[in-house]
Short mmCIF file of C-alpha atoms in Angstrom, two decimals:
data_model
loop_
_atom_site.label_atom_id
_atom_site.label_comp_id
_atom_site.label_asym_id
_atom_site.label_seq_id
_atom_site.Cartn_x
_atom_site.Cartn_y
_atom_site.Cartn_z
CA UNK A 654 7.61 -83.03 37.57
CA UNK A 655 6.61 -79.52 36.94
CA UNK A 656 8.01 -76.25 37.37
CA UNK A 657 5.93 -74.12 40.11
CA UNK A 658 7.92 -71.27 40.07
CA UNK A 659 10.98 -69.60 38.78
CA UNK A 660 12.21 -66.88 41.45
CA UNK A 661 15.45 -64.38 41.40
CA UNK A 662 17.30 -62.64 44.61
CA UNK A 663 19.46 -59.62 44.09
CA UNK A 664 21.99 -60.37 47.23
CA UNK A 665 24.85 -57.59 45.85
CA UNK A 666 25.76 -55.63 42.76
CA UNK A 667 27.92 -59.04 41.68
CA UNK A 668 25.31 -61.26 42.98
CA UNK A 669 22.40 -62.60 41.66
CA UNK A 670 20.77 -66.30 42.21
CA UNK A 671 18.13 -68.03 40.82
CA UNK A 672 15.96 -70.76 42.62
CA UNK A 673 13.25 -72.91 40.50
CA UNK A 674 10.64 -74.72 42.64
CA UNK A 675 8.58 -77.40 41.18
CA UNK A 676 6.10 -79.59 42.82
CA UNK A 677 7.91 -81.67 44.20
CA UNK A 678 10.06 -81.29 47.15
CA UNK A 679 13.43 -80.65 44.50
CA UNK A 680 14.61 -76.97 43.89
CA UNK A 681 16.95 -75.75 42.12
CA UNK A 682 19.65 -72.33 42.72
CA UNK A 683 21.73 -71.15 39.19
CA UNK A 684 23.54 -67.67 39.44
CA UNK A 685 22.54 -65.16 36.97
CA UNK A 686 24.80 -62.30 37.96
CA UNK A 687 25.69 -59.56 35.21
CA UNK A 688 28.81 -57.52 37.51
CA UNK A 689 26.87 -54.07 38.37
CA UNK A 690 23.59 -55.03 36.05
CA UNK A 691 21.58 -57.70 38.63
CA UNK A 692 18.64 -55.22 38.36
CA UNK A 693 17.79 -55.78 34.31
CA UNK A 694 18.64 -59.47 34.29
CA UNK A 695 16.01 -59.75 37.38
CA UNK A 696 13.97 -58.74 35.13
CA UNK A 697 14.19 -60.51 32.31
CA UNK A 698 14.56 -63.55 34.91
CA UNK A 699 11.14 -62.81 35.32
CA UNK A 700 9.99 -62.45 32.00
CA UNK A 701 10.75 -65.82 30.92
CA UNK A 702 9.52 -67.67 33.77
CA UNK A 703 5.93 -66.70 32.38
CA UNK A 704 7.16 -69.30 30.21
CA UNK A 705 8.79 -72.14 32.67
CA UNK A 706 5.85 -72.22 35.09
CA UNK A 707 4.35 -75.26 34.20
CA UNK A 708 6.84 -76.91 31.98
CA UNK A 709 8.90 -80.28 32.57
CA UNK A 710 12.30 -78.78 34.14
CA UNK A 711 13.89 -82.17 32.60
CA UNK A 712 13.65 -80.63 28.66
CA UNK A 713 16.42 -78.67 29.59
CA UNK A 714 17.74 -78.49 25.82
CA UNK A 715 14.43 -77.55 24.58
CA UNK A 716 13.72 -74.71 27.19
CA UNK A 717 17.19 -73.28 26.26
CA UNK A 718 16.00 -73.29 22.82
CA UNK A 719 13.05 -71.51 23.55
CA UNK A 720 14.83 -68.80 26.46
CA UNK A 721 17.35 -68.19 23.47
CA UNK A 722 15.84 -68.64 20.51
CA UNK A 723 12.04 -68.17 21.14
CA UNK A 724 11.60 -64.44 20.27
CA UNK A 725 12.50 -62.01 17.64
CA UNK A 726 15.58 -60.57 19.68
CA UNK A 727 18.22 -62.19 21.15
CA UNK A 728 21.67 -62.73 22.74
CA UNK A 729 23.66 -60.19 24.23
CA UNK A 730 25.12 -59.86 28.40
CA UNK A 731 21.51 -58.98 29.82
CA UNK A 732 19.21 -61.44 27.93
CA UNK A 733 21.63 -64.29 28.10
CA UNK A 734 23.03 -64.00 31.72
CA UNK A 735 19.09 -64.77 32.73
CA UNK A 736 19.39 -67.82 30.29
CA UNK A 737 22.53 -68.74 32.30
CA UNK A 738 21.21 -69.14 35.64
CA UNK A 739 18.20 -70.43 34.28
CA UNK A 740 19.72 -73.14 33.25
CA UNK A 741 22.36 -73.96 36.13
CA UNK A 742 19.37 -74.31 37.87
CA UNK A 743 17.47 -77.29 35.59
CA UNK A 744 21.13 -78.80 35.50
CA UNK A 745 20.72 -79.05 39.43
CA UNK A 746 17.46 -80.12 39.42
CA UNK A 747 18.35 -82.80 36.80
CA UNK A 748 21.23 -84.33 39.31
CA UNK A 749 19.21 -83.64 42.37
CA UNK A 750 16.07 -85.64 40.54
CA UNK A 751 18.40 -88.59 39.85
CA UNK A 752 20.87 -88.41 42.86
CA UNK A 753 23.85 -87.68 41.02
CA UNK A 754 26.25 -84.89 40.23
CA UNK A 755 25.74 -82.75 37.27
CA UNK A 756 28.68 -83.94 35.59
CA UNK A 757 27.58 -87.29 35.15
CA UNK A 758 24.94 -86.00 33.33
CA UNK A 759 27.65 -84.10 30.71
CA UNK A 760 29.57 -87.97 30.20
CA UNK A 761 31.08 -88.60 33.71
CA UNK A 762 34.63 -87.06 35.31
CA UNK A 763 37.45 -87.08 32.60
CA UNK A 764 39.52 -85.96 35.90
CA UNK A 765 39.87 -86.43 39.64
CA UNK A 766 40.71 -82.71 40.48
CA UNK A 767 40.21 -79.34 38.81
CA UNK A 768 43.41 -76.74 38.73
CA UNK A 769 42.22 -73.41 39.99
CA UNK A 770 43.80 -69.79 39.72
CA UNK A 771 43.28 -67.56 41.80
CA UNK A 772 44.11 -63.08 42.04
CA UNK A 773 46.86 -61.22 42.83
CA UNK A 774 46.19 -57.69 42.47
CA UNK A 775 46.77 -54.61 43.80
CA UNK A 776 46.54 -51.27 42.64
CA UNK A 777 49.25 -48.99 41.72
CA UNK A 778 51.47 -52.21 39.93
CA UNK A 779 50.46 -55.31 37.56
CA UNK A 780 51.12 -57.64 40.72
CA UNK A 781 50.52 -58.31 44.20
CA UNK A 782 54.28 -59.73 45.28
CA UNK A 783 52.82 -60.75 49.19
CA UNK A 784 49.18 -61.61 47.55
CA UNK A 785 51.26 -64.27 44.63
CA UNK A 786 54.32 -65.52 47.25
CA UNK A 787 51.11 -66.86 49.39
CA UNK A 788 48.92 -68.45 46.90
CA UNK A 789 51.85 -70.52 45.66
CA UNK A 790 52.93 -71.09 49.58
CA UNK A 791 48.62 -73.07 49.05
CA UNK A 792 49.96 -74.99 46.60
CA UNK A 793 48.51 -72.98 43.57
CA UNK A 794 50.34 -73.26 39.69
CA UNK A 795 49.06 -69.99 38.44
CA UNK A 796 48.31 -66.72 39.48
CA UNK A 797 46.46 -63.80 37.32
CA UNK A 798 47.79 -60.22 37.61
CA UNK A 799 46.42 -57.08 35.75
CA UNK A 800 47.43 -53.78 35.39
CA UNK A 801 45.29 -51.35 37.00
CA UNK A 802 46.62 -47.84 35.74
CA UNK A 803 44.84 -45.88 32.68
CA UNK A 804 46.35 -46.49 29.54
CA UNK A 805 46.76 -44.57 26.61
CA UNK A 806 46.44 -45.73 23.17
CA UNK A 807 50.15 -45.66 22.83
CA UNK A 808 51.51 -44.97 26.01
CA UNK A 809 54.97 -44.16 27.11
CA UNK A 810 58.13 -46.24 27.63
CA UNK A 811 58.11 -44.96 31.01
CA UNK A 812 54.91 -47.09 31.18
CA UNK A 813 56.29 -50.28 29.15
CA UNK A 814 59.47 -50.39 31.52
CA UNK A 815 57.39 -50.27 34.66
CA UNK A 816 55.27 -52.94 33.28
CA UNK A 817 57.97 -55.16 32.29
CA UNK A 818 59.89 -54.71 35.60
CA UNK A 819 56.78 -55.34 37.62
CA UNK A 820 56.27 -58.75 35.93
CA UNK A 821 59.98 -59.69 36.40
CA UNK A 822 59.97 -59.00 39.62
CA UNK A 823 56.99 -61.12 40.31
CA UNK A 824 58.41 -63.93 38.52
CA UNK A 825 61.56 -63.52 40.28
CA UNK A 826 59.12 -63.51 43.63
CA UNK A 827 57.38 -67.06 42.59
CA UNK A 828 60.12 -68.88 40.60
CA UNK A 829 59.17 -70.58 37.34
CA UNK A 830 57.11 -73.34 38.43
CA UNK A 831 54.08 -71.33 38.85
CA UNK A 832 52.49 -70.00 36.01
CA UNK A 833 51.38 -66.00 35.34
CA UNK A 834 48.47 -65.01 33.74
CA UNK A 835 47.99 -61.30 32.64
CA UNK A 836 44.26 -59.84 31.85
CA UNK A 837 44.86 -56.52 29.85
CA UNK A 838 40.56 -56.24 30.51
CA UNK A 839 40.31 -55.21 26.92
CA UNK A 840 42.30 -51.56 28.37
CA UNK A 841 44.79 -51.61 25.50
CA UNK A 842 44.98 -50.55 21.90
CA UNK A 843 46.04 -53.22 19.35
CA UNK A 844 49.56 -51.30 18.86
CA UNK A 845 49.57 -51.32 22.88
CA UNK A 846 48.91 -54.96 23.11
CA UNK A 847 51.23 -55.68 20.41
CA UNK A 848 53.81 -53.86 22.19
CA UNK A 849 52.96 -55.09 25.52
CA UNK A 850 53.14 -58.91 23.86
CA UNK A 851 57.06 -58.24 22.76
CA UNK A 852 58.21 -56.62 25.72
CA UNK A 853 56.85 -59.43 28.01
CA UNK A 854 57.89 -62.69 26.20
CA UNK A 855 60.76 -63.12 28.03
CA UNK A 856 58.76 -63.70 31.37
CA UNK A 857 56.99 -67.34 29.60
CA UNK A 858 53.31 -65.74 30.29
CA UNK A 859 50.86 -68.59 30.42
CA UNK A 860 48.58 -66.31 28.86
CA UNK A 861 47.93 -62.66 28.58
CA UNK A 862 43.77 -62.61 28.84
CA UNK A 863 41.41 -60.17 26.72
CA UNK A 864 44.14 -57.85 25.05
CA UNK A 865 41.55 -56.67 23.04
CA UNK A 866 38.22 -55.77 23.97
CA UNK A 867 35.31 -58.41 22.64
CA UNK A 868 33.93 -54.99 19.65
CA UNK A 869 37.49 -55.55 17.95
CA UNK A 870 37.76 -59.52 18.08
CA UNK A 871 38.40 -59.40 14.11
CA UNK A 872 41.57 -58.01 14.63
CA UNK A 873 42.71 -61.03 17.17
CA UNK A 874 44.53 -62.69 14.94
CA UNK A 875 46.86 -59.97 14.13
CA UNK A 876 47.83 -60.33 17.78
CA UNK A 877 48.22 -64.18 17.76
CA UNK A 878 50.60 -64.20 14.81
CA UNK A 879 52.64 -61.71 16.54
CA UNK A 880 53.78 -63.57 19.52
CA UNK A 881 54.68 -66.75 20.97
CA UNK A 882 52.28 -65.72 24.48
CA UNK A 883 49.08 -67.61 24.39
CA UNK A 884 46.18 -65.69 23.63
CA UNK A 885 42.93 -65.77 25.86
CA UNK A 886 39.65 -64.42 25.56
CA UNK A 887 35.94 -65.12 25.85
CA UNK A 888 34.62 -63.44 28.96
CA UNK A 889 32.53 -61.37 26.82
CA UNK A 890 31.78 -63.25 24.53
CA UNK A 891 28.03 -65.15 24.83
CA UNK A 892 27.39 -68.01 22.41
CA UNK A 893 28.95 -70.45 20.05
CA UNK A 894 28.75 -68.07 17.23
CA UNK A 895 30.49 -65.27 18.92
CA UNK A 896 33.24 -67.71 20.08
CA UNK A 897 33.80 -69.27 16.12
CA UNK A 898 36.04 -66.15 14.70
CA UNK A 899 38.27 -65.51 17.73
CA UNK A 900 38.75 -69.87 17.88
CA UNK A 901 39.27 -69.60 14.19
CA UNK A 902 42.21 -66.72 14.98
CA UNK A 903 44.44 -69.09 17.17
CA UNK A 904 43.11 -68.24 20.02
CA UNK A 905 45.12 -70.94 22.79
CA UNK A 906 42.27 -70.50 25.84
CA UNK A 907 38.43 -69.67 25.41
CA UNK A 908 36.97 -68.04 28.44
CA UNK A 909 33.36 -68.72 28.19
CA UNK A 910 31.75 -67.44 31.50
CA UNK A 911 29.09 -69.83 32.88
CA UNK A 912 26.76 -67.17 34.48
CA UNK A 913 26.97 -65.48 31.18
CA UNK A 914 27.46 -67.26 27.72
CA UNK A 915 23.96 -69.67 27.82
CA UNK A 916 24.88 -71.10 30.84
CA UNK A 917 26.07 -75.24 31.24
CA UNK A 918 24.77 -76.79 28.08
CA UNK A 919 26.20 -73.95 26.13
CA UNK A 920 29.58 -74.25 27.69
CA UNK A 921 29.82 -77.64 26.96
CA UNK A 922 29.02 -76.73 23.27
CA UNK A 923 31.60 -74.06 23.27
CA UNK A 924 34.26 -76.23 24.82
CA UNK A 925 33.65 -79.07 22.61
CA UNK A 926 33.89 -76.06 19.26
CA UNK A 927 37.00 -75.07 20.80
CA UNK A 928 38.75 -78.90 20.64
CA UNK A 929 38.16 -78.84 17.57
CA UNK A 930 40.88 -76.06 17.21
CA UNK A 931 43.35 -77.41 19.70
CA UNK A 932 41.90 -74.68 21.91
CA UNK A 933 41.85 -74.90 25.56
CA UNK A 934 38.58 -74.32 27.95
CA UNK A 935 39.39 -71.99 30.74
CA UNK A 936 36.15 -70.41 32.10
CA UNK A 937 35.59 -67.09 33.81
CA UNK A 938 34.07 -66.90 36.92
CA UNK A 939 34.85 -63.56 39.17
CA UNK A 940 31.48 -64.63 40.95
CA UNK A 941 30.19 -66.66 44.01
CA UNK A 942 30.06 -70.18 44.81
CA UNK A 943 27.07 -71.16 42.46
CA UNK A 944 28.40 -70.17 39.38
CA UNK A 945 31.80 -71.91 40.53
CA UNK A 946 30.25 -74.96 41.39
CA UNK A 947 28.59 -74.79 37.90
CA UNK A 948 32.13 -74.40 36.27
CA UNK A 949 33.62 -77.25 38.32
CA UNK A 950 30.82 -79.21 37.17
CA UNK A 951 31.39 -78.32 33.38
CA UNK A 952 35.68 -78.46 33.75
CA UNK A 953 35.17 -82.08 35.21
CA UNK A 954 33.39 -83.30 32.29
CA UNK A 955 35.31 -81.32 29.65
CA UNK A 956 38.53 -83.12 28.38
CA UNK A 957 39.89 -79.86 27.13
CA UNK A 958 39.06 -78.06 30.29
CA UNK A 959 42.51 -76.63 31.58
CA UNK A 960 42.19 -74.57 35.00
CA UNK A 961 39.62 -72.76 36.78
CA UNK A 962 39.41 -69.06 37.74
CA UNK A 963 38.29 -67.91 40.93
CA UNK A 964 37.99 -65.14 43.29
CA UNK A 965 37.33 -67.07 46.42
CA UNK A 966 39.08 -66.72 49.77
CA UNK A 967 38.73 -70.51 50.43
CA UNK A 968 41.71 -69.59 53.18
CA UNK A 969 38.39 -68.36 55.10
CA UNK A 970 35.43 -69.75 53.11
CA UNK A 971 34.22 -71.98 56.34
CA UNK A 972 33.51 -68.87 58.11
CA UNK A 973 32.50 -66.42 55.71
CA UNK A 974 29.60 -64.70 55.68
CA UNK A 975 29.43 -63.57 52.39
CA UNK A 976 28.62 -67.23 51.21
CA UNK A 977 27.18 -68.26 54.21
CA UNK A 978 23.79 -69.23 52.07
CA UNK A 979 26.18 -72.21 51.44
CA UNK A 980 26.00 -74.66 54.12
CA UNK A 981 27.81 -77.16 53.15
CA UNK A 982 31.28 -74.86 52.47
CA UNK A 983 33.69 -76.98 53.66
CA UNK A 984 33.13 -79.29 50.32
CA UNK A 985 34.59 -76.45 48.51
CA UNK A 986 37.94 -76.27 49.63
CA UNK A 987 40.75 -77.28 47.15
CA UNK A 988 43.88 -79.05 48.09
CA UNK A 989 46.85 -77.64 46.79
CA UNK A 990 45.64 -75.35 44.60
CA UNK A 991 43.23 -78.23 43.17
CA UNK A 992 39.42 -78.62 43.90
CA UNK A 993 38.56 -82.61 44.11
CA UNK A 994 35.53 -83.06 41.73
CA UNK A 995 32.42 -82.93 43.85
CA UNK A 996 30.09 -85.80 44.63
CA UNK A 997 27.35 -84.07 45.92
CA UNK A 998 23.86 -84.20 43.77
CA UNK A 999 22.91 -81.63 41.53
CA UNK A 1000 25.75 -78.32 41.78
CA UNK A 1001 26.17 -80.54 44.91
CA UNK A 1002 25.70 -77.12 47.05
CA UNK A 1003 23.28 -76.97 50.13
CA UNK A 1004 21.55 -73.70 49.70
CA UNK A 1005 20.22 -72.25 52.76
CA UNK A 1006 17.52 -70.32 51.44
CA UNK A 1007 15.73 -68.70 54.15
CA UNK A 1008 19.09 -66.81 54.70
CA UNK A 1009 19.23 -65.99 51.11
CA UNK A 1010 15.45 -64.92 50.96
CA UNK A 1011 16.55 -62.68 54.35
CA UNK A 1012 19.69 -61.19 52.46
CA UNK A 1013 17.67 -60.39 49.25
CA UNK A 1014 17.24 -57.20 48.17
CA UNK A 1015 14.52 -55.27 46.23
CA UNK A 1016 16.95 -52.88 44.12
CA UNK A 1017 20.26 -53.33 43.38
CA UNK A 1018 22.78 -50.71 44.13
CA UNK A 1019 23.91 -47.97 41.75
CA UNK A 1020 25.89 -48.52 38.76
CA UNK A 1021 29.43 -47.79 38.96
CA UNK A 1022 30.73 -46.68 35.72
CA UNK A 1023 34.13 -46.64 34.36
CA UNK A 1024 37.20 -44.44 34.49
CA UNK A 1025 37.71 -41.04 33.06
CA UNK A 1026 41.69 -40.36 32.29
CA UNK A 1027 43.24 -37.66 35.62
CA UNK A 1028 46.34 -36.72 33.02
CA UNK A 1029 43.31 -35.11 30.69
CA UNK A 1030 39.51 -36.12 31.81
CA UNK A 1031 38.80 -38.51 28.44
CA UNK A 1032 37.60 -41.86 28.52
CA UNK A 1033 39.71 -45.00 29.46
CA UNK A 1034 38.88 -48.93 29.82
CA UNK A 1035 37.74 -49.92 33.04
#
């Protein structure tokens, strides 16, 4: 088998597949999408598959190698979110080739069903009260919330109190047997986080996600000694080597995004770092149904794999349109908040992709950047 051709298809600002032919009737679709930066990782998409054409898609280590390795620069969001559908893509090929599903190829199921977690935002408050009371009405255990307000570096107790009551009341809304996750986005300082991490241990967070943003991971550890709320982070984060200091800091959940940090094989290597720690996997994956079938593929195989993010309406997913490209949709629905692992070949998705070669388009759409404060026009986190 050889590869024939190595193609990428800007559908939105937040999506971003790639298809490799070869010549034989097999193809293979990874996801590649950067949020708001499709356009540059295109490119580089490109770029390397002056190297692919031609090669066996079945030396899937040794291409990664090369993709991340091979020149004199390397790593960071752009550069490695190509890598990562790049290599979803051989990883389907690979199952598709033998007729089984990619996680058989990573050691075979370690479970029957993968725990998702799904959103409930809202802006104006950290929670969506309706948006959480119905998820857990599906059966879900955990819901993620996030504050969506600019925050100063040390903001008021105005601010803390809100924050606090909003959480209690959405606890209060879903009772303890479902589990709330907070992502601070990196938005707060580390005396806001540290702050934030007192005020709110009284609610039993599962885990309060990226509390720092990635440039200040160093100072993690301050935050994990601090509290007795798990830590998460990862989501920008994009290789082993990145992931070793913040694992090292007592981190409790890594959150290694597929379409972003190298891809399968390097999630697998950053799950099996984080065991090693007592750390558990919990990737990120705000994106579409390929990289999510990718991360169910990875979180069956992965024995510290704990629960799966999503931002899916699976209530609807039958008759969307946004992932219509997926045929076969109805394989992706989970049961009571669980997805059974899938048996199809490959990703075990059935790409449609005359519809996705008829939805492509040539440029993505302007980059939207982030907030500027109202109170006094400075910068803030997104």
């Amino acid at each position: 088998m050889r590869i024939l051709g190595v193609e990428s298809f800007i559908l939105t600002d937040r999506r971003l597949l790639v298809r490799i032919g070869t010549d034989t009737d097999l193809v293979g679709w990874g996801e590649a999408t950067l949020e708001t930066w499709v356009g540059p990782v295109a490119a580089v998409v490109r770029q390397m598959s002056d190297y692919l054409v031609g090669q066996d898609p079945r030396r899937i280590t040794a291409h990664w190698q090369v993709l991340t390795r091979g020149g004199f620069y390397r790593g960071g969001p752009v550069m490695s979110s190509a890598v990562s559908g790049i290599d979803q893509a051989l990883w389907d090929l690979a199952g598709k080739r033998l007729g089984v599903p990619a996680h058989e190829l990573l050691g075979g199921p370690v479970r029957s069903a993968v725990r998702l977690y799904a959103h409930a935002n809202v802006d104006g408050r950290i929670g969506d009260l309706a948006r959480a009371r119905e998820l857990a009405a599906e059966g879900y255990t955990m819901v993620k919330v996030a504050p969506t307000e600019p925050t100063r570096f040390v903001d008021t107790e105005a601010t803390m109190r809100r924050l606090v009551d909003e959480l209690e009341e959405l606890r209060a809304a879903i009772g303890d047997g479902v589990d709330i996750a907070v992502d601070l986005h990196g938005r707060f300082s580390i005396p806001q986080s540290r702050r934030f991490l007192a005020r709110t241990e009284h609610v039993g967070l599962a885990f309060v996600e990226e509390p720092l943003r990635p440039e200040h991971s160093a100072h993690i550890g301050e935050l994990v000694r601090s509290t007795s709320t798990p830590i998460a982070t990862g989501e920008r984060l994009y290789s082993r080597v990145e992931f070793d200091p913040v694992l090292r800091a007592g981190i409790a959940f890594a959150q290694p995004d597929l379409s972003h940090a190298g891809g399968i094989s390097e999630v697998m290597r950053i799950g099996a770092l984080s065991e090693i720690f007592d750390v558990q996997l919990a990737p990120h994956c705000p994106l579409g149904l390929v990289a999510f079938a990718a991360c169910i593929q990875v979180d069956a195989a992965t024995p510290n794999a704990a629960v799966q993010e999503t931002v899916i309406d699976f209530a609807a997913l039958r008759d969307s349109d946004e992932h219509a490209y997926v045929r076969n949709r109805e394989d992706w629905v989970p049961v009571d908040g669980y997805l059974p692992v899938p048996q199809g070949v490959g990703l075990g998705l059935d790409i449609d992709e005359q519809l996705v070669r008829e939805r492509a388009i040539e440029v993505a759409p302007s980059l939207t950047l982030w907030w500027s404060d109202p109170r006094d026009g400075g910068y803030v986190e997104w």
